[in-house]
PDB file of C-alpha atoms and ligand atoms in Angstrom:
ATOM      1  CA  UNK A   1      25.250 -11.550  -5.685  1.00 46.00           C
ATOM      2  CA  UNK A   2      22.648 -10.552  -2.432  1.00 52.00           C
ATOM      3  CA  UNK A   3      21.506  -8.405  -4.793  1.00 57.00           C
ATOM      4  CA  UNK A   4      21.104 -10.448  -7.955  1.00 58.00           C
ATOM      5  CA  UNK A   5      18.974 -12.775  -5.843  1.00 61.00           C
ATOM      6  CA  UNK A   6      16.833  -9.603  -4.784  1.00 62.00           C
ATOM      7  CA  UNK A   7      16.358  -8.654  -8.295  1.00 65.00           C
ATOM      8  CA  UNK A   8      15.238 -12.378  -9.428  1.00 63.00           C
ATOM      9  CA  UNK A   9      12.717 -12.542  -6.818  1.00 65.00           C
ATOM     10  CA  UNK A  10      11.425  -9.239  -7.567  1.00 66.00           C
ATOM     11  CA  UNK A  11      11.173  -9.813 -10.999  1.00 60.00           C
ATOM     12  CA  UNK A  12       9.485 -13.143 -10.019  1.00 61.00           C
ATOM     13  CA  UNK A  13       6.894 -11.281  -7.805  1.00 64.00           C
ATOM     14  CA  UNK A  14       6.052  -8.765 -10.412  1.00 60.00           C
ATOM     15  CA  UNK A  15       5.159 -11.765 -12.251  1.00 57.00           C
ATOM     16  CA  UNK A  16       3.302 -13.542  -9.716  1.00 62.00           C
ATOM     17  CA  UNK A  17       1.319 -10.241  -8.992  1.00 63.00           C
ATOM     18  CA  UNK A  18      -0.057 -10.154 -12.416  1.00 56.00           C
ATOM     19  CA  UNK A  19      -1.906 -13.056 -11.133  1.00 56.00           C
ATOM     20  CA  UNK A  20      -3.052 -11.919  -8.309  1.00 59.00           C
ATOM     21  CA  UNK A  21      -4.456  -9.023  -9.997  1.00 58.00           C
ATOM     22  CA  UNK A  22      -6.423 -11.332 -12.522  1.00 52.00           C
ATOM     23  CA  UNK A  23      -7.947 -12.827  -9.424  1.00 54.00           C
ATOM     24  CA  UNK A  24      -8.678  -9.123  -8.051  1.00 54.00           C
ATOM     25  CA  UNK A  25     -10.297  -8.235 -11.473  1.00 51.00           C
ATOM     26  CA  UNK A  26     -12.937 -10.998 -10.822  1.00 50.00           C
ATOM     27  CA  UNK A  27     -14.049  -8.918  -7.325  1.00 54.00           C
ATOM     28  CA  UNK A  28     -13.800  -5.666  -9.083  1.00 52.00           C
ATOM     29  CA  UNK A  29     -14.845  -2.821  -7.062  1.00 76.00           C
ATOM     30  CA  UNK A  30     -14.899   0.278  -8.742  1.00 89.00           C
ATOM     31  CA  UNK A  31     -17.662   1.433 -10.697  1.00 90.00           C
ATOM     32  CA  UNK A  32     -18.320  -0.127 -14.476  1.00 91.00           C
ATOM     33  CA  UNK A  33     -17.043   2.237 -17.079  1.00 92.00           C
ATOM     34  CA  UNK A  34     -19.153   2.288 -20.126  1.00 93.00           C
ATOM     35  CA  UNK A  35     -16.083   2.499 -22.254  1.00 93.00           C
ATOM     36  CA  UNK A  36     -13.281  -0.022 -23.054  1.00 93.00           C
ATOM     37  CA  UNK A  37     -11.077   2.312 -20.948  1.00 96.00           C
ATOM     38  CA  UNK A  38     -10.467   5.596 -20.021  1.00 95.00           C
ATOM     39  CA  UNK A  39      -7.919   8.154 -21.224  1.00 96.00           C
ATOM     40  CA  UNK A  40      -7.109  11.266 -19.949  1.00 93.00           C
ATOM     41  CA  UNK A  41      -7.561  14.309 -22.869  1.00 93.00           C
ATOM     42  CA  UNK A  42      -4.794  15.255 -25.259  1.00 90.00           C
ATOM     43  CA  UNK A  43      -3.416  11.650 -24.709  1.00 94.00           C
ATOM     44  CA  UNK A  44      -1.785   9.968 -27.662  1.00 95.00           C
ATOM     45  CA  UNK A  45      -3.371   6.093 -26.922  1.00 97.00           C
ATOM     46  CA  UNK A  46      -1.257   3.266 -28.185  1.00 97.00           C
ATOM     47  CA  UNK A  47       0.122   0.326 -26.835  1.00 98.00           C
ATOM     48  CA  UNK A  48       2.784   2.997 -24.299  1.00 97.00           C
ATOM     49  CA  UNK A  49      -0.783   4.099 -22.895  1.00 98.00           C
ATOM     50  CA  UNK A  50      -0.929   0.873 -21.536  1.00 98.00           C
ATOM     51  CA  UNK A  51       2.130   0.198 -20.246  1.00 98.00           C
ATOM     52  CA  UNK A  52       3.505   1.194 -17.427  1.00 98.00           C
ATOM     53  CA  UNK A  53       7.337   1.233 -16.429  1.00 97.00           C
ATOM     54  CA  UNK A  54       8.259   2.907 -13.384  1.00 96.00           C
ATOM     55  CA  UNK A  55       9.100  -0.590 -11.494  1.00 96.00           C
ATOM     56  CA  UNK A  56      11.905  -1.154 -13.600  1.00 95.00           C
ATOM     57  CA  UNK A  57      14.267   0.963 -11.729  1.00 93.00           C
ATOM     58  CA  UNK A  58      13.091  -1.210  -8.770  1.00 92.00           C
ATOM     59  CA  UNK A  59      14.906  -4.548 -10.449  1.00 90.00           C
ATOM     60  CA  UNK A  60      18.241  -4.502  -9.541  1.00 87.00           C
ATOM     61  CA  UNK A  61      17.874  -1.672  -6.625  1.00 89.00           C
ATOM     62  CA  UNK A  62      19.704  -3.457  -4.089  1.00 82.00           C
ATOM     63  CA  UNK A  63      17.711  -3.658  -0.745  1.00 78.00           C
ATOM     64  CA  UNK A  64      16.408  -0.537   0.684  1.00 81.00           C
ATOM     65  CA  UNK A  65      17.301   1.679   2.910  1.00 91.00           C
ATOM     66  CA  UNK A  66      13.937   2.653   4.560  1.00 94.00           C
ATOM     67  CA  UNK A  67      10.554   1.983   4.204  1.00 96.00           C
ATOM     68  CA  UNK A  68       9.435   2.365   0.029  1.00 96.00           C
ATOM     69  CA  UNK A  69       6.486   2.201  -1.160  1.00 97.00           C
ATOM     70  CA  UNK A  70       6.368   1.992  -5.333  1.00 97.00           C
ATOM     71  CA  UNK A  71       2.907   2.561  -6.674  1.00 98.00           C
ATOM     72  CA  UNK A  72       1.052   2.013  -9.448  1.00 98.00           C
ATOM     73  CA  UNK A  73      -2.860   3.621  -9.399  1.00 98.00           C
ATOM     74  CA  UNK A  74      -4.561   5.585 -11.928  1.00 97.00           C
ATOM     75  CA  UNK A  75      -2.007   8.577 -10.343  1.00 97.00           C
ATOM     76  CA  UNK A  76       1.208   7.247 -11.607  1.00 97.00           C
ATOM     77  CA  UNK A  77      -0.591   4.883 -14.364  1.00 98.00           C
ATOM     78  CA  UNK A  78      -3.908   6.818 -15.608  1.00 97.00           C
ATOM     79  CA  UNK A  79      -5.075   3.800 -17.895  1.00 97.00           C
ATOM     80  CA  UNK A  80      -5.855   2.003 -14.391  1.00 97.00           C
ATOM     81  CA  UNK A  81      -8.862   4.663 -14.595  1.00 96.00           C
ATOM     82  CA  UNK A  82     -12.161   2.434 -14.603  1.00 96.00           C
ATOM     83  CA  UNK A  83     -10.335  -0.857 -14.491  1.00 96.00           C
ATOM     84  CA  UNK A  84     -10.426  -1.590 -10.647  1.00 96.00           C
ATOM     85  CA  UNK A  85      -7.049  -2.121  -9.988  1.00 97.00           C
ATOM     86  CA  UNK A  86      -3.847  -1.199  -8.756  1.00 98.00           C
ATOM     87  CA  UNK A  87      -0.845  -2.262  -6.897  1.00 97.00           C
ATOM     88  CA  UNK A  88       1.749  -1.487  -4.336  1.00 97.00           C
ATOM     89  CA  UNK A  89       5.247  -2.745  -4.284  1.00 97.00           C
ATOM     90  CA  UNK A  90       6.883  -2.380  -0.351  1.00 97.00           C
ATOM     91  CA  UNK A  91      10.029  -2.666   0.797  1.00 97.00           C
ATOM     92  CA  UNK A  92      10.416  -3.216   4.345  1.00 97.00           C
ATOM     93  CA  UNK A  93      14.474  -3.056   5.975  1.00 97.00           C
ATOM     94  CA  UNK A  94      14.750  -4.859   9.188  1.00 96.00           C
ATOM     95  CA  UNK A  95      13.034  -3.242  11.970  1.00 96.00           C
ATOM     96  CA  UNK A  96      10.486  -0.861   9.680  1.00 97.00           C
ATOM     97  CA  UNK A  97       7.079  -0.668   9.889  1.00 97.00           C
ATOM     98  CA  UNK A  98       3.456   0.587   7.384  1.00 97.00           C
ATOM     99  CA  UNK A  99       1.992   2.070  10.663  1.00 97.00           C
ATOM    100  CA  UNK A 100      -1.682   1.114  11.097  1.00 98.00           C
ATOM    101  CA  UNK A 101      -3.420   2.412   8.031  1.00 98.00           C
ATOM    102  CA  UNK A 102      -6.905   1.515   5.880  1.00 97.00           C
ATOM    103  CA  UNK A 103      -7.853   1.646   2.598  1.00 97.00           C
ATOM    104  CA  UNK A 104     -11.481   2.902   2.320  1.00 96.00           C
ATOM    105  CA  UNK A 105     -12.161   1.994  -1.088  1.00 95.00           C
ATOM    106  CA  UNK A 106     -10.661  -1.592  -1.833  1.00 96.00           C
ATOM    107  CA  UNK A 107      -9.814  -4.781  -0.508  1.00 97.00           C
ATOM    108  CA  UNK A 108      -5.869  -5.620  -0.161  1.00 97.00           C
ATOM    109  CA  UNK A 109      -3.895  -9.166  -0.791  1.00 98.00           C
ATOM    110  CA  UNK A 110      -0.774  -8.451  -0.189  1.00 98.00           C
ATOM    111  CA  UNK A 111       2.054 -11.195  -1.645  1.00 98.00           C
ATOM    112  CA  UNK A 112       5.214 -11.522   0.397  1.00 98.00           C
ATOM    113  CA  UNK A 113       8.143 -11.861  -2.174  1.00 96.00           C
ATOM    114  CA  UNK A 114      11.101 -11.704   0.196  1.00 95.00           C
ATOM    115  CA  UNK A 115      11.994 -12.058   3.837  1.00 96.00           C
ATOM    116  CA  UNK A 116       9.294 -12.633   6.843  1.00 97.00           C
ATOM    117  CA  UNK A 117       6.440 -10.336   7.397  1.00 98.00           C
ATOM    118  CA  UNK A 118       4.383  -9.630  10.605  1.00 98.00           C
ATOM    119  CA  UNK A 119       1.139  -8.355   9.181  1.00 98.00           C
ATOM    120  CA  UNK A 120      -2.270  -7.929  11.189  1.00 98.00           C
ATOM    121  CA  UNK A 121      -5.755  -6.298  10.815  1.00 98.00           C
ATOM    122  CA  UNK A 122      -8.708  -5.347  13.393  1.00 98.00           C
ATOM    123  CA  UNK A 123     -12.100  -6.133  12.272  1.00 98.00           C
ATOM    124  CA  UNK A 124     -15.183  -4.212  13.647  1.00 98.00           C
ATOM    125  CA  UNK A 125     -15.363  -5.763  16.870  1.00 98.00           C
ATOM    126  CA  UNK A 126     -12.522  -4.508  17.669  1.00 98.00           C
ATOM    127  CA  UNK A 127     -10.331  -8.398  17.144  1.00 98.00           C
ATOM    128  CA  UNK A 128      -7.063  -8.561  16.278  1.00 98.00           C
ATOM    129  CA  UNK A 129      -6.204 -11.141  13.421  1.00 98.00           C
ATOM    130  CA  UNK A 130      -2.333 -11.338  13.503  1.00 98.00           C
ATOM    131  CA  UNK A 131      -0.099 -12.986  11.536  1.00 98.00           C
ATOM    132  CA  UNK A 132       4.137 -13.805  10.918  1.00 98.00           C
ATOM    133  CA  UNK A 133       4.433 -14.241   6.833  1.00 98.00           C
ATOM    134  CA  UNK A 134       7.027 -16.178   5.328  1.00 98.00           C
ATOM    135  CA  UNK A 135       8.213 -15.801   1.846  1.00 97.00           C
ATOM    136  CA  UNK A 136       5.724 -16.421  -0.540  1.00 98.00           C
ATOM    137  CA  UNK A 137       2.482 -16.474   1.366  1.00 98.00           C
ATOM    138  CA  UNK A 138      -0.384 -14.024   0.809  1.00 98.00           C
ATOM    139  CA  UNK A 139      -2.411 -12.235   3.370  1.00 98.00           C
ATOM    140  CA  UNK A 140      -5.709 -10.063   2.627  1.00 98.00           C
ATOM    141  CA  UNK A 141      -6.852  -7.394   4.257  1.00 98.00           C
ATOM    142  CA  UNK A 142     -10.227  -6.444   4.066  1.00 98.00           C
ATOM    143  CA  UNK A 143     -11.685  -3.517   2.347  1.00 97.00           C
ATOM    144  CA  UNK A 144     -12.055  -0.687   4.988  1.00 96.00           C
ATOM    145  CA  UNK A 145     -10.033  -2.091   7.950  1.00 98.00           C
ATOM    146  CA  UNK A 146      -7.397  -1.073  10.026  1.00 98.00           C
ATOM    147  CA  UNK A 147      -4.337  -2.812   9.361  1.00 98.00           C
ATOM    148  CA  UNK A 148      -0.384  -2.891   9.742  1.00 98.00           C
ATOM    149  CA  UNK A 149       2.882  -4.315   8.628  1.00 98.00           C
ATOM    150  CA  UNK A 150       5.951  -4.867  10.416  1.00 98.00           C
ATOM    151  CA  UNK A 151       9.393  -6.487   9.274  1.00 98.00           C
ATOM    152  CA  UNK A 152      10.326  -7.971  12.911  1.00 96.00           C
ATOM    153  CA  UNK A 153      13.221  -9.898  11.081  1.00 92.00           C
ATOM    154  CA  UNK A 154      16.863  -9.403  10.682  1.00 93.00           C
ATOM    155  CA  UNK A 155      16.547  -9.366   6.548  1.00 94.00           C
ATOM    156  CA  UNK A 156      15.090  -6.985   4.334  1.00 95.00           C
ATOM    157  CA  UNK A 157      11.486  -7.898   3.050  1.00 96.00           C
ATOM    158  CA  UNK A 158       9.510  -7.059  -0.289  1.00 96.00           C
ATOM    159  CA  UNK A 159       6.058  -7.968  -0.812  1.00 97.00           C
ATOM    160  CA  UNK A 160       3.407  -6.853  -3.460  1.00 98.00           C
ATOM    161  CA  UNK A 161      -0.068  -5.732  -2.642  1.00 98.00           C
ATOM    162  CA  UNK A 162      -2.843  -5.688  -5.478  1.00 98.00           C
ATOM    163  CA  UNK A 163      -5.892  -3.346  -4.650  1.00 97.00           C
ATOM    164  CA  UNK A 164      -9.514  -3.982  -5.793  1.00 96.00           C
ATOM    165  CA  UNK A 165      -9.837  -0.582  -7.067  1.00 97.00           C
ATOM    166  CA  UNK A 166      -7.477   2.222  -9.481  1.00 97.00           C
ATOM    167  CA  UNK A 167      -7.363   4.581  -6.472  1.00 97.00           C
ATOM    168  CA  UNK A 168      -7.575   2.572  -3.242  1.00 97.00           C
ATOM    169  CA  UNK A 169      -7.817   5.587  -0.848  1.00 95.00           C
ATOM    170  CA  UNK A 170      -5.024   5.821   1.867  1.00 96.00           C
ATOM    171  CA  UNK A 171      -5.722   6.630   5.195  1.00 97.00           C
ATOM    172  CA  UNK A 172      -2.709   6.721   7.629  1.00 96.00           C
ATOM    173  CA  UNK A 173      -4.181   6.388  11.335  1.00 96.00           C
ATOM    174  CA  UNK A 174      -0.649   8.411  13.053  1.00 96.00           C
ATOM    175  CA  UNK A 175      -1.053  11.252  10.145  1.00 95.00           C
ATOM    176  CA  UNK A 176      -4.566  11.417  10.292  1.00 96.00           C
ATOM    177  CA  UNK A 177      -4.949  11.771  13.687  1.00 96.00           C
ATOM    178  CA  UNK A 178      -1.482  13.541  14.459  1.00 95.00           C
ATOM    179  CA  UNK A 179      -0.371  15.290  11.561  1.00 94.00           C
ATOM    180  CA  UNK A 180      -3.649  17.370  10.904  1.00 93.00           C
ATOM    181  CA  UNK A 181      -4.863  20.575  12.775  1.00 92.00           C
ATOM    182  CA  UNK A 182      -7.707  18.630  14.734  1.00 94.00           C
ATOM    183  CA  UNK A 183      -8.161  20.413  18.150  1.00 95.00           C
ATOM    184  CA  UNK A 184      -5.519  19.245  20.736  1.00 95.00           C
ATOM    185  CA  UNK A 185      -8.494  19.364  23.233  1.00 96.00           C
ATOM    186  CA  UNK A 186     -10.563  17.147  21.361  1.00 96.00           C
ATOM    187  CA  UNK A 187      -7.836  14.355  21.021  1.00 96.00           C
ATOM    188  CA  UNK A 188      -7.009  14.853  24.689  1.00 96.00           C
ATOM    189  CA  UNK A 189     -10.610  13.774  25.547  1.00 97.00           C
ATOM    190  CA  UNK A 190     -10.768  11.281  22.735  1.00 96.00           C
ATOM    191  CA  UNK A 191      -7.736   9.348  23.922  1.00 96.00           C
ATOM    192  CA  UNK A 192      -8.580  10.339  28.051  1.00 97.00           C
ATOM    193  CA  UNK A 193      -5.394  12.029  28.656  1.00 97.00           C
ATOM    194  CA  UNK A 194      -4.144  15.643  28.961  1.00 96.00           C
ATOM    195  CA  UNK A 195      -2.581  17.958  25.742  1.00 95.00           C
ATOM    196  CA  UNK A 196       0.816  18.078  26.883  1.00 95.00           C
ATOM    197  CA  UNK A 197       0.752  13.959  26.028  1.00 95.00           C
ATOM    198  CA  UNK A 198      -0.906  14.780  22.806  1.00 94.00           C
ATOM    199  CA  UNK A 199       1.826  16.645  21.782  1.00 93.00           C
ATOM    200  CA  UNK A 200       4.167  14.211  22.149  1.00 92.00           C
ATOM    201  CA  UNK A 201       2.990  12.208  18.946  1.00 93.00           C
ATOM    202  CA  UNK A 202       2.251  15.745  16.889  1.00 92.00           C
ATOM    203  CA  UNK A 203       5.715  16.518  17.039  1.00 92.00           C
ATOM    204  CA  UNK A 204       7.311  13.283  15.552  1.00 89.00           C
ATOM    205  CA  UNK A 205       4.919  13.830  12.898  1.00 90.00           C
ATOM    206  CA  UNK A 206       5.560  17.117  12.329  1.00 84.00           C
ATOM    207  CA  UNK A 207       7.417  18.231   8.967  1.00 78.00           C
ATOM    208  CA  UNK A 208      11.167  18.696   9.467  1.00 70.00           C
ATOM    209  CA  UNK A 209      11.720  23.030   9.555  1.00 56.00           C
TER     210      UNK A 209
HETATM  211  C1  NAG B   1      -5.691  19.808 -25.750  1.00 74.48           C
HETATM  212  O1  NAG B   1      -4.851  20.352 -26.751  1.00 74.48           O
HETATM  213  C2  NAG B   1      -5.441  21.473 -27.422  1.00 74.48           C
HETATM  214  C3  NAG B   1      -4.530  21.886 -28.569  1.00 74.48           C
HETATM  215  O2  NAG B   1      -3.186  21.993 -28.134  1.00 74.48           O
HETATM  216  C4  NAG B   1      -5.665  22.597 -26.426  1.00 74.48           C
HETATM  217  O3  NAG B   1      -6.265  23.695 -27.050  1.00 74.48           O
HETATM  218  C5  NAG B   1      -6.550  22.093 -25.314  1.00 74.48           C
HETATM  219  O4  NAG B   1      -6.663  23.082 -24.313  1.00 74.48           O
HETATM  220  C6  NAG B   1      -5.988  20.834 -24.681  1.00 74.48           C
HETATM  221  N1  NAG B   1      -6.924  20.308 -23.715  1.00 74.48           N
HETATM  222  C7  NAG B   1      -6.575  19.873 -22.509  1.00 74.48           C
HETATM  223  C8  NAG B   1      -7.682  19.363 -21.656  1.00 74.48           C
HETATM  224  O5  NAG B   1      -5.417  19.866 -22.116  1.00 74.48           O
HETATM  225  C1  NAG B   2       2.678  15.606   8.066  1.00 74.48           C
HETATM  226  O1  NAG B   2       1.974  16.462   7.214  1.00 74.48           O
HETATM  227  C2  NAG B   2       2.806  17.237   6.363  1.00 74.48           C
HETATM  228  C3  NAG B   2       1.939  18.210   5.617  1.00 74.48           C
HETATM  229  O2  NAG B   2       0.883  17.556   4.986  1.00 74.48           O
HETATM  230  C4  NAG B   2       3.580  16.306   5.450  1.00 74.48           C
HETATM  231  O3  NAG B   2       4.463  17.046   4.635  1.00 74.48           O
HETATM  232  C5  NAG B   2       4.385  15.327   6.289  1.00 74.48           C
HETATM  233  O4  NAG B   2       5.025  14.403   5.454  1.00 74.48           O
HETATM  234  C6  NAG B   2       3.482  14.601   7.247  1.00 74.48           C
HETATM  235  N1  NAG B   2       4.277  13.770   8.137  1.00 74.48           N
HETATM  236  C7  NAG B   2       4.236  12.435   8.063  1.00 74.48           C
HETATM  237  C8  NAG B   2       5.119  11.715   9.030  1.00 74.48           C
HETATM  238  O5  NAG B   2       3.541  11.821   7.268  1.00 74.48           O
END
């Protein structure tokens, strides 16, 4: 039954996102294409070419487990090539978190389906613009900033976030800064502390041996 109701609102959000992608077409930000669209070679194009199906495994799911993140950009759907836009569908179980993270090429307005929601993004000057969502409001985040979400609440939460571009360009703050083979001296001196303490972080980030 909990999960019936999960399904409905899902299906409901997909719907709703549709939308919010319409308004996201009208602040397009990737390039103009100088065709109707874009196909990748030896690609038979017909109506399938434009339709994408992946999400359907997501109706009827069931909450999740951990943190999921179900995409559709011109990776997973290539006839988003040229068009300017993608989206994300996130699942959030209590107590998970998208650790601070930007997009560099597009604009975010993320659409909270399910549950509550504490989202927040830092702008240039370094403020913090913080915010609890409750089902069904919307929150954007603007192109290029750092930003976070975190599912403070006891119930699971879903939300979908529509991108102003086919291949929005993550960049994961803890993975780029912890999870690469940047010097351990130069982080050390970067965050004015000593390597052993920059280690600390590298290894929860580290792949699983
Ligand atoms: C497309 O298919 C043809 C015929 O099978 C093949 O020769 C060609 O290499 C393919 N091109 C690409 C880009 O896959
Ligand atoms: C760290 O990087 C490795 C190699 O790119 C990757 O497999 C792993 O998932 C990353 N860890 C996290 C927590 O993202």
């Amino acid at each position: 039954m909990a999960s019936k109701t999960f399904s409905m609102k899902l299906l409901f959000s997909l719907l709703i996102s549709s939308f919010a992608i319409m308004i996201r077409m009208a602040t397009a930000g990737d390039p103009d294409i100088l065709f109707d669209f874009i196909a990748p070679p030896n690609v038979t194009v017909d109506e399938n070419f434009f339709t994408f199906t992946c999400m359907r495994s997501l109706i009827g799911a069931g909450p999740p487990t951990t943190f999921k993140v179900s995409k559709a950009s011109m990776t997973e759907f290539p006839a988003l090539n040229g068009q300017s836009i993608s989206i994300d569908v996130l699942e959030f179980p209590a107590g998970s978190i998208s650790p601070p993270h930007t997009r560099v090429r597009a604009t975010g307005l993320l659409f909270l389906i399910a549950g509550s929601l504490q989202v927040g993004f830092i702008d240039t000057t370094n403020k913090l613009f913080t915010q609890t969502l409750q089902t069904g409001d919307m929150f954007i985040f603007p192109k290029g900033l750092v930003h976070f979400q975190y599912n403070a609440g006891m119930t699971p939460a879903i939300a979908v976030a529509a991108f102003g571009s086919a291949n929005a360009g993550l960049v994961s703050l803890p993975n780029t800064l912890f999870n690469t083979s940047i010097d351990d001296n130069v982080l050390a001196l970067s965050f004015k502390t000593d390597i052993a303490t920059i280690q600390h972080p590298k290894a929860g980030l580290a792949p699983n041996l």
